[in-house]
Amino acid sequence: MKIQRKLIRDIFYIAILFFMFTLFISKKYIIDPLTTFEMKMVHDRVNRLEIYIDRKCKLLFDIAQDYAKWDDTYNFVETKNDEYIKNNFSYEGIFDKNEVNFLFILDKKGDILYERYHHSNYYDELINKTIKIRILPTIKDYISTIRSDTVGIQAIDKTPIILVIQNIQNSKVSALSNGYFIIGKYINREEIKNINNELAINIASIDVVNSINNSLEINNNYIFSSKTFFDIFKKPSITFKVKFKRIFYTETIKNLKLFFLLSLILIISSILIFIKRLKASVLDKILLIKNTINKISETSNLNLRIPITKEDDEISELSIDINSMLNKLEKTSKRLKESLDDIYYLAYHDNLTQLPNRLKAIRYIEDLINVQRPFHVILLDIDNFKNINDMYGHDLGDAVLKYLSKKLQNNIRKNKFLARIGGDEFLIIVENLRSDFQIQNIVNDIINLLSKPLLIKSDKLYIEASIGIAEFPKDGSTLQSLLKNVEIAMYESKKKKLKYQYFNSALNERALTNLTLSNKLKQCIENNEFIIFYQPIYSLKENKVCGAEALVRLNLDNKIIPPSQFIPIARELGLLPDIDNLVLANSIKQCKIWIDSGMKDFSISINTSFRQIINENFIDFVKNTITKFNVPPQDVTLEITEEEALEDLELVTEILSRVKELNVNIAIDDFGTGYSSLNYITRLPVDILKIDKSLISNINDKKNIEIIKAILSMANSLKLSVIVEGVESEEQLNILRGLNVEKIQGYLIDKPLCKEEFETKYLKGC
Ligand code: C2E
Ligand code: CA
Ligand code: CA
């Protein structure tokens, strides 16, 4: 449309220029010469009028001269004889023929000797009535001053009158005049009409004047030309104004106007036709191209093409070119899209299992959070996956992950989203749950799935996993908090061997404490902020407290933190040996104090750990401590759990043998749980078995009694003494008594007590 407007504007300017040029040419080469021509015509006409009037004057002057210079006339003035009048003026011929309207013969003084009037029309008759009184003063005026023969145009009441005055003279004495012969002729309306007809002119007006006016007036329709004539005194007396109708001029102007109008119509219709054609063959097509391109850029739809018309012109060619460019662009964009899809796939998928990866999971969660749609995240972490890799190799590890992915995928397909977000971590996102049961069902399904062995290369492999569950927005309103909390829940489930754990705020609190702990533990060791509690060990044979187990606690900001909370952290940070050594030294010192205070046959049991005992200085440390506090080594028992001992059985056996050389007792802690491969017991230099509380808590279970019995008989044959832990009730005690158990430990006797309490309760009785 912009081109159209520009073109119209340009054409408009060209049209204006054309009109101005034509106007200029018409004026210079048509109108101006025409005006000059017409002015010349008018000039000719006025000339004709002048010649006509002059001729009339001359004619009358000559007639008057004939009479005035005639002796008969001279004699008449002298004699006043009637004969002269009768002979010359008795008939009208002289007047009619010569168109004379009045005749006066005056004597020398100016008195009228003869007067005669003639009229040939009504106007002549009208003037004749008063002419004598009107003209005679002028004549008398003339003959009293100038007197010579004359002719002139006098104005009487706007009527021009040709007046001739001739001195009457005889042939003999020509110098003397005895009177005046005067004739006059009216140029009245009738005469004007004649003049107009005869000369083919148009006298518009006759004005009485006293100055010369030979001007030319011109307007669009007429040219007026004035001619002034003189009276007998040779003064300007009357002006004839000749009017000329400008027929050529007006006709030409009319024709020119018509020409301009037709040109205008022609130009406008040409413009309209041109614009229409331009619109149809250029602008509309350009608009079509523009609209198609706009549509493509708006919708990004590269399938769109410019419709091609059959016309074979440049714009159609352009459209074809653009379309072929679009074809190429479409192909390129398709290829680009495919590449992008590949990149997208690679960026968002795990190469091994082809599942969405961590990044994709994050995006997925972010999208859900953005629309504030509630959902659950389930984090599944394979337990001891490192061991599978270590024991069977990475190929099998990969196969396990692939197999598990497939199984999970088949299982949770309906629940939308599964991703592998880490080595052995899977994340499941579940939306649109209608009840809490549903999430539990999904979790149960997964547990069920895991309970079946994985068939890998026809081998059956049992794997276990820990599951954490968190809900948006209840358990975390941001991606970070949600992922952190589901991880906390998963770790809790792993730690407690729970299979699954829903996130709750207490977990979070604990996780926070854990975080504080990891940051503060080192400092706590430096400041020895640990407290040791002592739990009595009771001898059923002797019916008395025969020892105590040292159990460590952390006093953090006046809050007593149990070992279950900080020991795993300390172990992970490599700080557990320091704590253990601290406990070892302090409890041996305490033992000495109590022995010195009168506790007889009292021994102290101290927990140790694998990392602690494998330290090359450990044996020396134990030895030095015992020596330093001067405690009988047989009153010191070092406990180690099956799990810790089995970290490296050979090494532990060697170390413990050397410890044994110090005469210190060795106890296997938490016996009856975990590996329970009795084989190692025979190899380890053990003195005491501490039967784990899990076997006692279900003592009604006959199977457990049988296990305890078996352990007791094994201990008996190996000459090991036994302490049963976790005895809480009289019922348990009675059963244990029946089984001849030597020593017990548990809440039934007492819970772990702080030093002071222990002293109050057990030192006093000694
Ligand atoms: P553990 O060596 O088996 O210690 C006995 C645990 O059982 C203590 O928990 C004690 O409070 C608890 N207990 C005693 N009688 C009963 C009972 O009748 N019923 C029940 N349900 N529990 C009973 P505590 O003090 O929380 O210690 C937990 C574990 O922390 C210990 O288990 C031990 O493995 C570890 N631990 C404690 N102190 C140390 C330490 O200084 N060094 C190391 N390496 N481990 C320690
Ligand atoms: Ca113990
Ligand atoms: Ca124990």
mmCIF file of N, CA, C and O and ligand atoms in Angstrom, residues 535 549-553 562-564 567 571 576 579-580 583-584 606-609 612 639 641 644 669-670 690 692-693 725-728 732 745-748 750-752, ligand 1:
data_model
loop_
_atom_site.group_PDB
_atom_site.id
_atom_site.type_symbol
_atom_site.label_atom_id
_atom_site.label_comp_id
_atom_site.label_asym_id
_atom_site.label_seq_id
_atom_site.Cartn_x
_atom_site.Cartn_y
_atom_site.Cartn_z
ATOM 1 N N GLN A 535 26.626 -48.520 81.518
ATOM 2 C CA GLN A 535 25.495 -49.426 81.756
ATOM 3 C C GLN A 535 26.017 -50.667 82.491
ATOM 4 O O GLN A 535 26.974 -51.304 82.031
ATOM 5 N N GLU A 549 29.402 -51.275 80.743
ATOM 6 C CA GLU A 549 29.827 -50.955 79.358
ATOM 7 C C GLU A 549 29.855 -49.449 79.208
ATOM 8 O O GLU A 549 28.908 -48.744 79.598
ATOM 9 N N ALA A 550 30.963 -48.949 78.644
ATOM 10 C CA ALA A 550 31.084 -47.497 78.434
ATOM 11 C C ALA A 550 30.403 -47.152 77.110
ATOM 12 O O ALA A 550 30.741 -47.708 76.074
ATOM 13 N N LEU A 551 29.408 -46.255 77.219
ATOM 14 C CA LEU A 551 28.662 -45.872 76.013
ATOM 15 C C LEU A 551 28.747 -44.350 75.863
ATOM 16 O O LEU A 551 28.384 -43.617 76.776
ATOM 17 N N VAL A 552 29.227 -43.973 74.723
ATOM 18 C CA VAL A 552 29.528 -42.550 74.567
ATOM 19 C C VAL A 552 28.296 -41.738 74.165
ATOM 20 O O VAL A 552 27.372 -42.250 73.532
ATOM 21 N N ARG A 553 28.259 -40.478 74.598
ATOM 22 C CA ARG A 553 27.233 -39.499 74.191
ATOM 23 C C ARG A 553 27.934 -38.179 73.900
ATOM 24 O O ARG A 553 29.024 -37.935 74.429
ATOM 25 N N PRO A 562 22.632 -39.040 71.150
ATOM 26 C CA PRO A 562 22.986 -40.455 71.266
ATOM 27 C C PRO A 562 24.005 -40.878 70.196
ATOM 28 O O PRO A 562 24.064 -40.260 69.132
ATOM 29 N N PRO A 563 24.740 -41.944 70.450
ATOM 30 C CA PRO A 563 25.776 -42.371 69.500
ATOM 31 C C PRO A 563 25.214 -42.739 68.130
ATOM 32 O O PRO A 563 25.877 -42.551 67.125
ATOM 33 N N SER A 564 23.962 -43.269 68.121
ATOM 34 C CA SER A 564 23.388 -43.668 66.837
ATOM 35 C C SER A 564 23.362 -42.482 65.858
ATOM 36 O O SER A 564 23.361 -42.669 64.653
ATOM 37 N N ILE A 567 27.756 -41.287 65.538
ATOM 38 C CA ILE A 567 28.803 -42.253 65.180
ATOM 39 C C ILE A 567 28.900 -42.507 63.654
ATOM 40 O O ILE A 567 29.994 -42.464 63.104
ATOM 41 N N ARG A 571 32.149 -41.800 61.617
ATOM 42 C CA ARG A 571 32.787 -42.878 60.852
ATOM 43 C C ARG A 571 33.081 -42.374 59.438
ATOM 44 O O ARG A 571 34.170 -42.542 58.900
ATOM 45 N N LEU A 576 35.908 -41.351 63.909
ATOM 46 C CA LEU A 576 35.491 -42.318 64.920
ATOM 47 C C LEU A 576 36.674 -42.842 65.761
ATOM 48 O O LEU A 576 36.550 -42.927 67.002
ATOM 49 N N ILE A 579 37.305 -40.546 68.645
ATOM 50 C CA ILE A 579 36.282 -40.620 69.692
ATOM 51 C C ILE A 579 36.496 -41.896 70.519
ATOM 52 O O ILE A 579 36.481 -41.875 71.765
ATOM 53 N N ASP A 580 36.697 -43.001 69.779
ATOM 54 C CA ASP A 580 36.882 -44.283 70.466
ATOM 55 C C ASP A 580 38.078 -44.238 71.431
ATOM 56 O O ASP A 580 37.990 -44.730 72.561
ATOM 57 N N VAL A 583 37.129 -42.320 74.455
ATOM 58 C CA VAL A 583 36.282 -43.111 75.354
ATOM 59 C C VAL A 583 37.136 -44.155 76.087
ATOM 60 O O VAL A 583 36.998 -44.352 77.308
ATOM 61 N N LEU A 584 38.010 -44.785 75.281
ATOM 62 C CA LEU A 584 38.854 -45.836 75.855
ATOM 63 C C LEU A 584 39.669 -45.288 77.041
ATOM 64 O O LEU A 584 39.610 -45.819 78.160
ATOM 65 N N ILE A 606 34.578 -51.729 76.665
ATOM 66 C CA ILE A 606 34.720 -50.544 75.805
ATOM 67 C C ILE A 606 34.517 -50.948 74.356
ATOM 68 O O ILE A 606 35.104 -51.941 73.889
ATOM 69 N N ASN A 607 33.696 -50.146 73.654
ATOM 70 C CA ASN A 607 33.437 -50.442 72.235
ATOM 71 C C ASN A 607 34.598 -49.952 71.377
ATOM 72 O O ASN A 607 35.133 -48.858 71.595
ATOM 73 N N THR A 608 34.960 -50.758 70.385
ATOM 74 C CA THR A 608 36.019 -50.333 69.455
ATOM 75 C C THR A 608 35.487 -50.426 68.041
ATOM 76 O O THR A 608 34.401 -50.976 67.808
ATOM 77 N N SER A 609 36.289 -49.886 67.139
ATOM 78 C CA SER A 609 35.863 -49.948 65.737
ATOM 79 C C SER A 609 37.036 -50.379 64.866
ATOM 80 O O SER A 609 38.191 -50.280 65.279
ATOM 81 N N GLN A 612 39.692 -47.863 64.187
ATOM 82 C CA GLN A 612 40.458 -47.554 65.408
ATOM 83 C C GLN A 612 41.555 -48.596 65.636
ATOM 84 O O GLN A 612 42.713 -48.268 65.838
ATOM 85 N N GLU A 639 35.195 -54.467 73.042
ATOM 86 C CA GLU A 639 34.113 -55.065 72.232
ATOM 87 C C GLU A 639 34.280 -54.660 70.776
ATOM 88 O O GLU A 639 34.650 -53.516 70.476
ATOM 89 N N THR A 641 32.101 -55.324 66.961
ATOM 90 C CA THR A 641 30.925 -55.982 66.357
ATOM 91 C C THR A 641 31.385 -56.920 65.255
ATOM 92 O O THR A 641 32.480 -56.767 64.708
ATOM 93 N N GLU A 644 32.181 -55.016 62.089
ATOM 94 C CA GLU A 644 33.476 -54.325 62.058
ATOM 95 C C GLU A 644 34.608 -55.344 61.876
ATOM 96 O O GLU A 644 35.515 -55.122 61.090
ATOM 97 N N ASP A 669 30.578 -58.185 69.809
ATOM 98 C CA ASP A 669 29.362 -57.425 70.121
ATOM 99 C C ASP A 669 28.262 -57.758 69.106
ATOM 100 O O ASP A 669 28.546 -58.203 67.996
ATOM 101 N N ASP A 670 27.003 -57.551 69.537
ATOM 102 C CA ASP A 670 25.842 -57.747 68.651
ATOM 103 C C ASP A 670 25.873 -59.119 67.993
ATOM 104 O O ASP A 670 25.510 -59.274 66.828
ATOM 105 N N LYS A 690 28.632 -61.315 73.106
ATOM 106 C CA LYS A 690 27.505 -60.503 73.604
ATOM 107 C C LYS A 690 26.331 -60.734 72.661
ATOM 108 O O LYS A 690 26.357 -60.316 71.503
ATOM 109 N N ASP A 692 23.052 -60.375 70.814
ATOM 110 C CA ASP A 692 22.349 -59.135 70.436
ATOM 111 C C ASP A 692 20.925 -59.070 70.968
ATOM 112 O O ASP A 692 20.233 -60.091 71.054
ATOM 113 N N LYS A 693 20.498 -57.879 71.305
ATOM 114 C CA LYS A 693 19.181 -57.707 71.940
ATOM 115 C C LYS A 693 18.022 -58.116 71.036
ATOM 116 O O LYS A 693 16.936 -58.411 71.504
ATOM 117 N N GLU A 725 22.493 -59.209 75.945
ATOM 118 C CA GLU A 725 22.159 -57.764 75.984
ATOM 119 C C GLU A 725 20.655 -57.543 75.853
ATOM 120 O O GLU A 725 19.942 -58.408 75.347
ATOM 121 N N GLY A 726 20.213 -56.361 76.260
ATOM 122 C CA GLY A 726 18.848 -55.915 75.991
ATOM 123 C C GLY A 726 17.788 -56.647 76.800
ATOM 124 O O GLY A 726 16.661 -56.812 76.336
ATOM 125 N N VAL A 727 18.142 -57.086 78.013
ATOM 126 C CA VAL A 727 17.142 -57.762 78.830
ATOM 127 C C VAL A 727 16.274 -56.699 79.492
ATOM 128 O O VAL A 727 16.767 -55.823 80.185
ATOM 129 N N GLU A 728 14.981 -56.807 79.198
ATOM 130 C CA GLU A 728 14.109 -55.713 79.649
ATOM 131 C C GLU A 728 13.061 -56.202 80.649
ATOM 132 O O GLU A 728 12.486 -55.398 81.382
ATOM 133 N N GLN A 732 11.946 -62.373 80.406
ATOM 134 C CA GLN A 732 13.181 -62.673 79.655
ATOM 135 C C GLN A 732 14.241 -63.208 80.615
ATOM 136 O O GLN A 732 14.940 -64.183 80.318
ATOM 137 N N GLN A 745 22.773 -57.822 80.513
ATOM 138 C CA GLN A 745 22.864 -56.356 80.457
ATOM 139 C C GLN A 745 21.535 -55.893 79.890
ATOM 140 O O GLN A 745 20.996 -56.529 79.002
ATOM 141 N N GLY A 746 20.975 -54.858 80.457
ATOM 142 C CA GLY A 746 19.695 -54.412 79.897
ATOM 143 C C GLY A 746 18.964 -53.477 80.842
ATOM 144 O O GLY A 746 19.384 -53.282 81.987
ATOM 145 N N TYR A 747 17.883 -52.892 80.317
ATOM 146 C CA TYR A 747 17.121 -51.914 81.098
ATOM 147 C C TYR A 747 16.570 -52.526 82.382
ATOM 148 O O TYR A 747 16.278 -51.797 83.332
ATOM 149 N N LEU A 748 16.410 -53.869 82.387
ATOM 150 C CA LEU A 748 15.878 -54.498 83.594
ATOM 151 C C LEU A 748 16.833 -54.246 84.755
ATOM 152 O O LEU A 748 16.389 -53.984 85.883
ATOM 153 N N ASP A 750 19.577 -51.867 84.534
ATOM 154 C CA ASP A 750 19.595 -50.386 84.494
ATOM 155 C C ASP A 750 19.908 -49.905 83.081
ATOM 156 O O ASP A 750 20.537 -50.613 82.297
ATOM 157 N N LYS A 751 19.503 -48.697 82.821
ATOM 158 C CA LYS A 751 19.865 -48.103 81.538
ATOM 159 C C LYS A 751 21.256 -47.484 81.676
ATOM 160 O O LYS A 751 21.766 -47.377 82.793
ATOM 161 N N PRO A 752 21.915 -47.084 80.592
ATOM 162 C CA PRO A 752 23.212 -46.416 80.726
ATOM 163 C C PRO A 752 23.055 -45.171 81.581
ATOM 164 O O PRO A 752 22.098 -44.407 81.390
HETATM 165 P P1 C2E B 1 25.919 -51.570 71.815
HETATM 166 O O1 C2E B 1 27.402 -51.714 71.952
HETATM 167 O O2 C2E B 1 25.184 -52.813 71.478
HETATM 168 O O3 C2E B 1 25.376 -50.944 73.148
HETATM 169 C C1 C2E B 1 24.225 -51.301 73.788
HETATM 170 C C2 C2E B 1 23.156 -50.448 73.386
HETATM 171 O O4 C2E B 1 21.927 -51.052 73.767
HETATM 172 C C3 C2E B 1 23.159 -49.073 74.067
HETATM 173 O O5 C2E B 1 22.677 -48.096 73.232
HETATM 174 C C4 C2E B 1 22.190 -49.282 75.201
HETATM 175 O O6 C2E B 1 21.599 -48.098 75.669
HETATM 176 C C5 C2E B 1 21.209 -50.179 74.565
HETATM 177 N N1 C2E B 1 20.503 -50.994 75.573
HETATM 178 C C6 C2E B 1 20.963 -51.487 76.728
HETATM 179 N N2 C2E B 1 20.012 -52.217 77.377
HETATM 180 C C7 C2E B 1 18.923 -52.170 76.569
HETATM 181 C C8 C2E B 1 17.613 -52.714 76.679
HETATM 182 O O7 C2E B 1 17.235 -53.393 77.664
HETATM 183 N N3 C2E B 1 16.752 -52.518 75.677
HETATM 184 C C9 C2E B 1 17.130 -51.758 74.573
HETATM 185 N N4 C2E B 1 16.256 -51.589 73.619
HETATM 186 N N5 C2E B 1 18.343 -51.213 74.455
HETATM 187 C C10 C2E B 1 19.243 -51.428 75.446
HETATM 188 P P2 C2E B 1 23.491 -46.789 72.975
HETATM 189 O O8 C2E B 1 24.112 -46.313 74.177
HETATM 190 O O9 C2E B 1 22.508 -45.883 72.281
HETATM 191 O O10 C2E B 1 24.570 -47.242 72.001
HETATM 192 C C11 C2E B 1 24.298 -47.648 70.729
HETATM 193 C C12 C2E B 1 25.475 -48.225 70.041
HETATM 194 O O11 C2E B 1 26.467 -47.245 69.797
HETATM 195 C C13 C2E B 1 26.201 -49.269 70.827
HETATM 196 O O12 C2E B 1 25.585 -50.516 70.737
HETATM 197 C C14 C2E B 1 27.544 -49.274 70.149
HETATM 198 O O13 C2E B 1 27.536 -50.092 69.009
HETATM 199 C C15 C2E B 1 27.704 -47.878 69.772
HETATM 200 N N6 C2E B 1 28.588 -47.192 70.735
HETATM 201 C C16 C2E B 1 28.314 -46.637 71.925
HETATM 202 N N7 C2E B 1 29.424 -46.078 72.432
HETATM 203 C C17 C2E B 1 30.437 -46.337 71.553
HETATM 204 C C18 C2E B 1 31.821 -45.999 71.510
HETATM 205 O O14 C2E B 1 32.442 -45.401 72.443
HETATM 206 N N8 C2E B 1 32.563 -46.442 70.441
HETATM 207 C C19 C2E B 1 31.934 -47.118 69.393
HETATM 208 N N9 C2E B 1 32.687 -47.506 68.375
HETATM 209 N N10 C2E B 1 30.658 -47.445 69.413
HETATM 210 C C20 C2E B 1 29.919 -47.030 70.483
#
